[in-house]
Short mmCIF file of C-alpha atoms and ligand atoms in Angstrom, two decimals:
data_model
loop_
_atom_site.label_atom_id
_atom_site.label_comp_id
_atom_site.label_asym_id
_atom_site.label_seq_id
_atom_site.Cartn_x
_atom_site.Cartn_y
_atom_site.Cartn_z
CA MET A 4 9.03 34.68 -13.44
CA GLU A 5 5.56 35.20 -11.95
CA LYS A 6 3.88 31.76 -11.91
CA ILE A 7 0.21 31.41 -12.86
CA TYR A 8 -1.14 28.60 -10.64
CA ILE A 9 -4.19 26.66 -11.78
CA ARG A 10 -7.11 25.78 -9.54
CA GLU A 11 -9.78 24.60 -11.95
CA LYS A 12 -11.93 21.52 -11.29
CA VAL A 13 -12.35 18.75 -13.84
CA ILE A 14 -15.92 19.21 -15.09
CA VAL A 15 -16.30 15.96 -17.04
CA SER A 16 -15.41 12.42 -16.05
CA ASP A 17 -16.59 10.10 -18.83
CA MET A 18 -15.33 9.68 -22.35
CA ASP A 19 -17.43 9.73 -25.51
CA LYS A 20 -16.42 7.80 -28.61
CA TYR A 21 -17.19 8.63 -32.21
CA LEU A 22 -15.26 5.98 -34.09
CA LYS A 23 -17.65 5.12 -36.92
CA PRO A 24 -17.74 8.25 -39.07
CA GLU A 25 -19.60 8.04 -42.37
CA PHE A 26 -16.76 9.75 -44.21
CA ILE A 27 -13.08 10.52 -43.68
CA TYR A 28 -11.46 13.54 -45.35
CA ILE A 29 -7.75 13.44 -46.22
CA PRO A 30 -5.73 16.19 -47.98
CA ILE A 31 -5.24 15.17 -51.57
CA ASP A 32 -1.69 16.45 -52.21
CA ASN A 33 1.03 13.82 -52.32
CA THR A 34 -1.26 10.81 -52.61
CA LYS A 35 -1.17 7.95 -55.12
CA TYR A 36 -4.89 7.24 -54.69
CA SER A 37 -7.69 8.68 -56.83
CA LEU A 38 -11.46 8.59 -57.29
CA GLY A 39 -12.90 5.04 -57.19
CA ASP A 40 -9.84 3.42 -55.53
CA TYR A 41 -10.42 1.03 -52.64
CA ILE A 42 -8.55 2.00 -49.45
CA HIS A 43 -7.72 -0.53 -46.75
CA LYS A 44 -7.54 0.45 -43.12
CA ASN A 45 -3.96 1.55 -42.26
CA ASP A 46 -3.02 2.26 -45.93
CA VAL A 47 -0.64 5.22 -46.07
CA ILE A 48 -2.58 7.95 -47.88
CA ASN A 49 -0.41 10.97 -47.37
CA GLU A 50 2.73 11.70 -45.42
CA ASN A 51 2.08 10.16 -41.98
CA ILE A 52 -1.64 9.86 -42.56
CA TYR A 53 -2.84 6.28 -42.43
CA SER A 54 -6.43 5.60 -43.32
CA PRO A 55 -8.36 4.93 -40.10
CA ILE A 56 -11.15 3.15 -42.04
CA SER A 57 -11.66 1.03 -45.18
CA GLY A 58 -13.83 2.07 -48.13
CA TYR A 59 -13.87 3.65 -51.61
CA VAL A 60 -12.69 7.14 -52.53
CA SER A 61 -16.12 8.51 -53.40
CA GLU A 62 -15.42 12.15 -54.28
CA GLU A 63 -13.12 15.14 -53.93
CA THR A 64 -14.19 18.20 -51.98
CA TYR A 65 -12.91 21.22 -50.10
CA LYS A 66 -12.70 21.28 -46.29
CA TYR A 67 -10.91 23.58 -43.87
CA ILE A 68 -7.73 22.55 -42.07
CA ASP A 69 -7.27 25.24 -39.46
CA ASP A 70 -8.38 28.25 -41.51
CA LYS A 71 -7.02 27.02 -44.86
CA LYS A 72 -9.42 25.75 -47.50
CA THR A 73 -7.87 22.44 -48.57
CA LYS A 74 -8.72 19.98 -51.33
CA CYS A 75 -9.48 16.60 -49.75
CA MET A 76 -10.37 13.10 -50.91
CA VAL A 77 -13.47 11.62 -49.32
CA ILE A 78 -13.29 7.98 -48.22
CA GLU A 79 -16.74 6.53 -47.69
CA ASN A 80 -16.69 4.16 -44.74
CA ASP A 81 -17.80 0.60 -45.62
CA TYR A 82 -17.62 -0.24 -41.89
CA LYS A 83 -15.60 -3.42 -42.66
CA ASP A 84 -12.24 -2.19 -41.34
CA LYS A 85 -10.52 -4.36 -44.01
CA LYS A 86 -6.74 -4.46 -43.61
CA ARG A 87 -3.99 -5.77 -45.88
CA ASN A 88 -2.15 -8.87 -44.69
CA ASN A 89 0.33 -7.71 -42.13
CA ASN A 90 2.92 -10.00 -40.66
CA TYR A 91 4.85 -7.21 -38.97
CA VAL A 92 7.33 -8.33 -36.35
CA PHE A 93 8.57 -5.67 -33.92
CA ASN A 94 11.88 -4.25 -35.03
CA LYS A 95 13.61 -1.56 -32.95
CA GLU A 96 15.11 0.27 -35.92
CA LYS A 97 11.80 0.51 -37.81
CA PHE A 98 10.04 1.47 -34.59
CA PHE A 99 12.43 4.41 -34.07
CA ALA A 100 12.20 5.42 -37.75
CA THR A 101 8.39 5.62 -37.50
CA LEU A 102 8.60 7.52 -34.21
CA LYS A 103 10.96 10.05 -35.76
CA SER A 104 8.94 10.51 -38.95
CA SER A 105 5.80 11.00 -36.84
CA ASN A 106 7.50 13.55 -34.53
CA LEU A 107 6.96 11.31 -31.52
CA ILE A 108 10.63 11.45 -30.63
CA ASP A 109 13.32 14.13 -31.13
CA SER A 110 15.63 13.88 -34.06
CA TYR A 111 18.74 13.03 -32.09
CA ASP A 112 19.69 9.47 -31.29
CA LYS A 113 17.60 8.00 -28.50
CA TYR A 114 18.63 4.36 -28.73
CA ASP A 115 19.99 4.51 -25.22
CA ILE A 116 17.01 5.87 -23.29
CA LYS A 117 17.55 6.05 -19.54
CA TYR A 118 14.27 7.67 -18.54
CA LEU A 119 10.87 7.54 -20.14
CA VAL A 120 8.84 10.56 -19.00
CA ILE A 121 5.12 10.36 -19.69
CA ASN A 122 3.68 13.86 -19.79
CA ALA A 123 0.16 13.39 -18.36
CA ILE A 124 -0.42 17.11 -17.77
CA ASP A 125 -3.16 18.70 -19.85
CA ILE A 126 -1.87 21.21 -22.31
CA GLU A 127 -3.86 24.20 -20.98
CA PRO A 128 -6.30 25.06 -18.20
CA TYR A 129 -9.84 23.81 -18.90
CA ILE A 130 -8.55 21.03 -21.15
CA PHE A 131 -9.19 17.69 -19.45
CA SER A 132 -8.34 15.05 -22.07
CA LYS A 133 -5.36 13.49 -20.29
CA ARG A 134 -6.91 13.49 -16.81
CA VAL A 135 -10.13 11.86 -18.01
CA TYR A 136 -8.28 9.36 -20.23
CA ILE A 137 -5.99 8.24 -17.43
CA ASN A 138 -8.87 7.96 -14.96
CA ASN A 139 -10.85 5.77 -17.34
CA TYR A 140 -7.97 3.50 -18.41
CA THR A 141 -5.51 3.59 -15.48
CA SER A 142 -4.42 -0.05 -15.47
CA ASN A 143 -4.25 -0.26 -19.31
CA ILE A 144 -2.06 2.84 -19.43
CA LEU A 145 0.36 1.53 -16.78
CA SER A 146 0.56 -1.81 -18.57
CA ILE A 147 1.34 -0.07 -21.92
CA ILE A 148 4.12 1.99 -20.30
CA ASP A 149 5.52 -1.21 -18.80
CA LYS A 150 5.45 -2.93 -22.24
CA ILE A 151 7.25 0.00 -23.93
CA MET A 152 9.92 -0.11 -21.21
CA GLY A 153 10.32 -3.87 -21.73
CA LYS A 154 10.66 -3.65 -25.53
CA LEU A 155 13.22 -0.81 -25.36
CA ASN A 156 15.11 -1.92 -22.23
CA ILE A 157 14.24 1.28 -20.35
CA SER A 158 14.71 0.77 -16.64
CA LYS A 159 13.06 3.91 -15.20
CA SER A 160 10.00 5.88 -16.07
CA ILE A 161 8.17 8.83 -14.60
CA LEU A 162 4.50 9.54 -15.01
CA ALA A 163 4.10 13.27 -14.36
CA VAL A 164 0.72 14.61 -13.17
CA VAL A 165 -0.55 17.76 -11.45
CA ASP A 166 -3.89 16.64 -10.07
CA ASN A 167 -4.07 15.36 -6.44
CA ARG A 168 -6.97 12.98 -7.03
CA LEU A 169 -5.31 11.51 -10.09
CA TYR A 170 -2.04 11.08 -8.17
CA ASN A 171 -3.82 9.23 -5.33
CA ASN A 172 -5.69 7.03 -7.79
CA LEU A 173 -2.46 6.09 -9.62
CA ILE A 174 -0.67 5.31 -6.37
CA ASN A 175 -3.33 2.62 -5.71
CA TYR A 176 -2.39 0.83 -8.95
CA ILE A 177 1.35 1.36 -9.02
CA GLY A 178 2.36 -1.58 -6.75
CA THR A 179 2.48 -3.93 -9.77
CA TYR A 180 4.87 -1.61 -11.62
CA PRO A 181 7.88 -0.84 -9.41
CA ASN A 182 9.81 0.82 -12.26
CA ILE A 183 7.17 3.46 -12.90
CA LYS A 184 7.31 6.43 -10.56
CA ILE A 185 4.32 8.76 -10.23
CA VAL A 186 5.45 12.34 -9.73
CA LYS A 187 3.10 15.18 -8.86
CA VAL A 188 4.49 18.52 -10.01
CA ASN A 189 3.27 22.04 -9.14
CA ASN A 190 0.12 22.96 -11.00
CA TYR A 191 1.10 26.12 -12.82
CA TYR A 192 0.83 27.03 -16.47
CA PRO A 193 2.70 26.07 -18.72
CA VAL A 194 4.26 23.17 -16.79
CA SER A 195 2.67 20.96 -19.50
CA ASN A 196 5.34 22.18 -21.93
CA ASN A 197 8.01 19.46 -22.24
CA LYS A 198 10.92 21.87 -21.70
CA ILE A 199 9.36 23.40 -18.59
CA LEU A 200 8.42 19.94 -17.30
CA LEU A 201 11.99 18.64 -17.66
CA LYS A 202 13.22 21.69 -15.79
CA GLU A 203 10.69 20.97 -13.02
CA LEU A 204 11.63 17.26 -12.84
CA PHE A 205 15.39 17.32 -13.33
CA GLY A 206 16.39 20.99 -13.16
CA PHE A 207 17.51 21.07 -16.81
CA THR A 208 18.25 24.38 -18.39
CA TYR A 209 17.25 24.86 -22.00
CA LYS A 210 20.63 23.71 -23.25
CA LYS A 211 20.75 20.07 -24.25
CA THR A 212 22.68 18.17 -21.62
CA SER A 213 23.76 14.55 -22.01
CA LEU A 214 21.12 13.54 -19.45
CA GLU A 215 18.43 15.31 -21.44
CA LYS A 216 19.54 13.36 -24.51
CA SER A 217 18.78 10.10 -22.73
CA VAL A 218 15.28 11.16 -21.69
CA TRP A 219 12.31 10.45 -23.93
CA VAL A 220 9.34 12.66 -23.12
CA LEU A 221 6.17 11.14 -24.47
CA ASP A 222 2.74 12.71 -24.43
CA LEU A 223 0.24 10.49 -22.62
CA LEU A 224 -2.23 10.77 -25.50
CA SER A 225 0.39 9.41 -27.92
CA LEU A 226 0.32 6.04 -26.17
CA ILE A 227 -2.47 4.86 -28.48
CA ASP A 228 -0.18 5.50 -31.45
CA ILE A 229 2.81 3.85 -29.77
CA VAL A 230 0.85 0.62 -29.23
CA SER A 231 -0.21 0.65 -32.86
CA ILE A 232 3.37 1.26 -34.06
CA MET A 233 4.62 -1.62 -31.89
CA LYS A 234 1.96 -3.97 -33.34
CA ASN A 235 1.70 -2.91 -37.01
CA ASN A 236 4.23 -0.11 -37.57
CA THR A 237 1.33 2.26 -38.34
CA LEU A 238 -0.16 5.16 -36.42
CA LYS A 239 -3.57 4.58 -34.89
CA ASN A 240 -4.76 7.93 -36.24
CA GLU A 241 -7.24 8.53 -33.48
CA LYS A 242 -7.37 11.68 -31.31
CA ILE A 243 -8.65 12.32 -27.83
CA ILE A 244 -9.95 15.87 -27.67
CA THR A 245 -11.77 18.10 -25.20
CA ILE A 246 -14.95 19.66 -26.58
CA GLY A 247 -16.52 22.28 -24.36
CA GLY A 248 -17.75 25.77 -23.71
CA ILE A 249 -21.17 27.13 -22.93
CA GLY A 250 -22.52 26.36 -26.37
CA ILE A 251 -22.17 22.58 -26.49
CA LYS A 252 -22.10 19.37 -24.43
CA ASN A 253 -18.85 19.31 -22.45
CA THR A 254 -17.02 16.09 -23.12
CA ILE A 255 -13.79 14.27 -23.84
CA ILE A 256 -14.21 12.38 -27.08
CA ILE A 257 -12.10 9.92 -29.02
CA VAL A 258 -12.44 10.38 -32.78
CA LYS A 259 -10.68 9.32 -35.95
CA ILE A 260 -8.35 11.81 -37.62
CA GLY A 261 -10.04 13.07 -40.78
CA THR A 262 -13.55 13.14 -39.29
CA SER A 263 -15.64 16.22 -40.02
CA LEU A 264 -16.23 18.47 -37.00
CA ARG A 265 -19.81 18.99 -38.20
CA GLU A 266 -20.43 15.22 -38.00
CA ILE A 267 -19.06 15.13 -34.44
CA ILE A 268 -21.12 18.13 -33.31
CA LYS A 269 -24.28 16.55 -34.75
CA TYR A 270 -23.47 13.35 -32.80
CA LEU A 271 -23.09 15.41 -29.60
CA GLY A 272 -26.55 16.94 -30.02
CA GLY A 273 -25.63 20.09 -31.94
CA TYR A 274 -25.05 23.61 -30.67
CA LYS A 275 -26.98 24.91 -27.69
CA MET A 276 -27.23 28.46 -29.05
CA SER A 277 -26.78 30.54 -32.16
CA ASP A 278 -24.24 33.27 -32.88
CA ILE A 279 -21.35 31.13 -31.73
CA SER A 280 -17.63 31.53 -31.83
CA ILE A 281 -15.42 28.44 -32.46
CA THR A 282 -11.93 28.25 -31.02
CA ILE A 283 -9.63 25.48 -32.16
CA GLY A 284 -7.18 24.78 -29.34
CA GLY A 285 -7.24 25.86 -25.71
CA PRO A 286 -8.39 29.12 -24.11
CA LEU A 287 -4.85 30.56 -24.06
CA THR A 288 -3.37 29.49 -27.37
CA GLY A 289 -6.44 28.62 -29.44
CA LYS A 290 -7.35 30.21 -32.73
CA GLN A 291 -10.79 31.55 -33.55
CA ILE A 292 -12.15 30.29 -36.85
CA ASP A 293 -15.07 31.49 -38.92
CA ASN A 294 -16.81 28.22 -39.69
CA ASP A 295 -17.11 24.62 -38.51
CA ASP A 296 -16.48 22.97 -41.88
CA ILE A 297 -13.15 21.67 -40.64
CA ILE A 298 -11.65 18.22 -40.27
CA ILE A 299 -9.93 16.80 -37.22
CA THR A 300 -6.16 16.78 -37.65
CA LYS A 301 -3.45 15.44 -35.37
CA ASP A 302 -2.71 18.96 -34.05
CA ILE A 303 -6.20 19.63 -32.67
CA THR A 304 -6.31 19.19 -28.89
CA SER A 305 -9.60 20.89 -28.10
CA ILE A 306 -12.55 22.78 -29.52
CA ILE A 307 -14.29 25.49 -27.53
CA ILE A 308 -17.70 26.86 -28.46
CA THR A 309 -18.73 30.16 -26.85
CA LYS A 310 -20.97 33.12 -27.48
CA ASN A 311 -19.57 35.39 -30.16
CA LYS A 312 -18.07 38.55 -28.74
CA SER A 313 -15.42 40.80 -30.14
CA ILE A 314 -12.52 41.98 -28.01
CA SER A 315 -10.89 45.29 -28.88
CA GLU A 316 -7.25 45.99 -28.13
CA LYS A 317 -6.44 49.12 -26.13
CA LYS A 318 -3.20 51.08 -25.82
CA CYS A 319 -0.26 49.55 -23.95
CA ILE A 320 -0.04 51.03 -20.45
CA SER A 321 3.56 49.87 -19.90
CA CYS A 322 2.63 47.77 -16.85
CA SER A 323 5.22 45.09 -17.77
CA ARG A 324 2.99 42.20 -16.67
CA CYS A 325 3.58 40.42 -20.01
CA ASN A 326 7.32 40.43 -19.26
CA SER A 327 6.95 39.16 -15.71
CA VAL A 328 4.84 36.08 -16.66
CA CYS A 329 6.94 34.90 -19.60
CA PRO A 330 8.29 31.46 -18.58
CA VAL A 331 11.32 31.76 -20.87
CA ASP A 332 12.25 35.32 -19.87
CA LEU A 333 11.39 37.09 -23.10
CA VAL A 334 10.24 40.72 -23.16
CA PRO A 335 7.02 40.53 -25.20
CA VAL A 336 6.18 44.23 -25.02
CA PHE A 337 9.59 45.09 -26.44
CA ILE A 338 9.09 42.56 -29.25
CA MET A 339 5.73 44.18 -30.07
CA LYS A 340 7.21 47.66 -30.10
CA ASN A 341 10.04 46.53 -32.44
CA ILE A 342 7.87 44.53 -34.81
CA ASN A 343 9.06 46.62 -37.78
CA ASN A 344 12.72 46.66 -36.76
CA LYS A 345 14.28 43.41 -37.95
CA ASP A 346 17.72 44.20 -36.52
CA ASN A 347 16.34 44.71 -33.02
CA LEU A 348 14.09 41.63 -33.29
CA LYS A 349 17.11 39.46 -34.07
CA LYS A 350 18.64 40.36 -30.70
CA LEU A 351 15.54 39.35 -28.70
CA ASN A 352 15.85 35.51 -28.64
CA ILE A 353 12.38 35.11 -30.11
CA ASN A 354 12.97 31.45 -30.94
CA LYS A 355 12.88 30.67 -27.23
CA CYS A 356 9.13 31.45 -27.21
CA ILE A 357 7.11 28.32 -26.41
CA ASN A 358 3.84 29.84 -27.65
CA CYS A 359 2.14 29.53 -24.28
CA GLY A 360 0.00 32.66 -24.73
CA LEU A 361 0.50 33.86 -21.13
CA CYS A 362 1.61 37.32 -22.26
CA SER A 363 -1.67 37.84 -24.16
CA TYR A 364 -3.74 36.36 -21.34
CA ILE A 365 -2.33 38.66 -18.68
CA CYS A 366 -2.37 41.91 -20.69
CA PRO A 367 -4.89 44.39 -19.18
CA SER A 368 -5.14 46.12 -22.56
CA SER A 369 -6.18 42.86 -24.33
CA ILE A 370 -3.21 43.07 -26.69
CA ASN A 371 -2.60 39.80 -28.52
CA LEU A 372 1.14 39.72 -27.86
CA ARG A 373 1.41 36.09 -28.90
CA ASN A 374 0.39 37.11 -32.42
CA TYR A 375 3.16 39.72 -32.41
CA ILE A 376 5.68 37.02 -31.43
CA ILE A 377 4.46 34.75 -34.25
CA LYS A 378 4.74 37.69 -36.68
CA ALA A 379 8.22 38.55 -35.35
CA LYS A 380 9.38 34.95 -36.00
CA GLU A 381 8.12 35.26 -39.59
CA VAL A 382 9.91 38.60 -40.03
CA ILE A 383 13.22 37.01 -38.91
CA ASP A 384 12.72 33.77 -40.89
CA ASN A 385 11.87 35.64 -44.14
CA GLU A 386 15.27 37.24 -44.50
S1 SF4 B 407 3.82 33.23 -25.75
FE1 SF4 B 407 6.07 33.34 -25.87
S2 SF4 B 407 6.55 35.45 -25.32
FE2 SF4 B 407 4.43 35.08 -24.63
S3 SF4 B 407 4.66 34.41 -22.52
FE3 SF4 B 407 4.63 32.55 -23.74
S4 SF4 B 407 6.80 32.12 -24.15
FE4 SF4 B 407 6.71 34.26 -23.42
S1 SF4 B 408 0.91 43.58 -20.39
FE1 SF4 B 408 -0.04 44.73 -22.08
S2 SF4 B 408 -0.23 46.81 -21.28
FE2 SF4 B 408 1.21 45.75 -19.93
S3 SF4 B 408 3.26 46.19 -20.82
FE3 SF4 B 408 2.58 44.28 -21.71
S4 SF4 B 408 1.59 44.93 -23.64
FE4 SF4 B 408 1.71 46.75 -22.36
#
């Protein structure tokens, strides 16, 4: 595999906060609440969505989640952060149940965790959320990791980073925490992917080994939820996202899930130009959307605003670069060429794809191979 090494510099260092939104928007399906109801902070509104504010349900409206128009309830913030009485006492079984239902841990049994691996590597180039977060809250983060290890009797943990400056900074703090090891791994994309990271750290193959079963890989940015689950058995429902591009203030911002992107952009001073293009997600795997009437969901890691320009695909020149960069040894060009041949697609191990987008990025003909892989998965799944 040809490795794509990353040499970008972190272009922001401070964090913004937008934690007092006027309204929160939550998808209306599967909820017991309706117009006029009072919602307490941390009430469960929808599957795994806890209200991050208190206030009345003031109306119903449509907002976009990704590119899907979705009916949402609007909770008008009364800025009181009223909570129900909560005498929650930490309980390991409930803790694990909440982790599993929130996808913070794999489905198999992890009661006997030997290693806690904190993945502090930003998900894509030009996304800086984890690096800025760790730089701003280094000692808090180490203390949280130490607390999690204490509660779950985990004796070893690894904090994996790629950035030299961050590594040196962490080493200055680590003396107080002898059971946390800081490991600097090679800075190539997509080492941020948990499977690739485990391979880099322990040499795992993609098969589940017994050692892999006793490793819990936790995303650094999930620590805020873990603390909340330990204290109240609820998710914090806040997100740390990178907002950047040439059309907006570049920043790392902490916001509540359910906040309107328009409200956040207004808070950041608006757009710096017209005729913009909005990408939800990073430069390699992000998705262009047509409008900014969207709400922040737990899956959004970054928002990039750039000048609108259309890219046209050209003919494949059979250079094979897409094949040589694929970190899981797929043959993307072959998948594209067999997109209408289900029998051939089934033989191509498409489920191994980790959606990294490298094949599309490297293609000199600007072919969006990643979209072909997504389509191929649908073709196989819709048998
Ligand atoms: S998106 Fe999938 S097929 Fe393309 S390079 Fe990444 S893993 Fe390979
Ligand atoms: S990188 Fe693009 S042009 Fe080259 S083989 Fe793959 S699809 Fe064809």
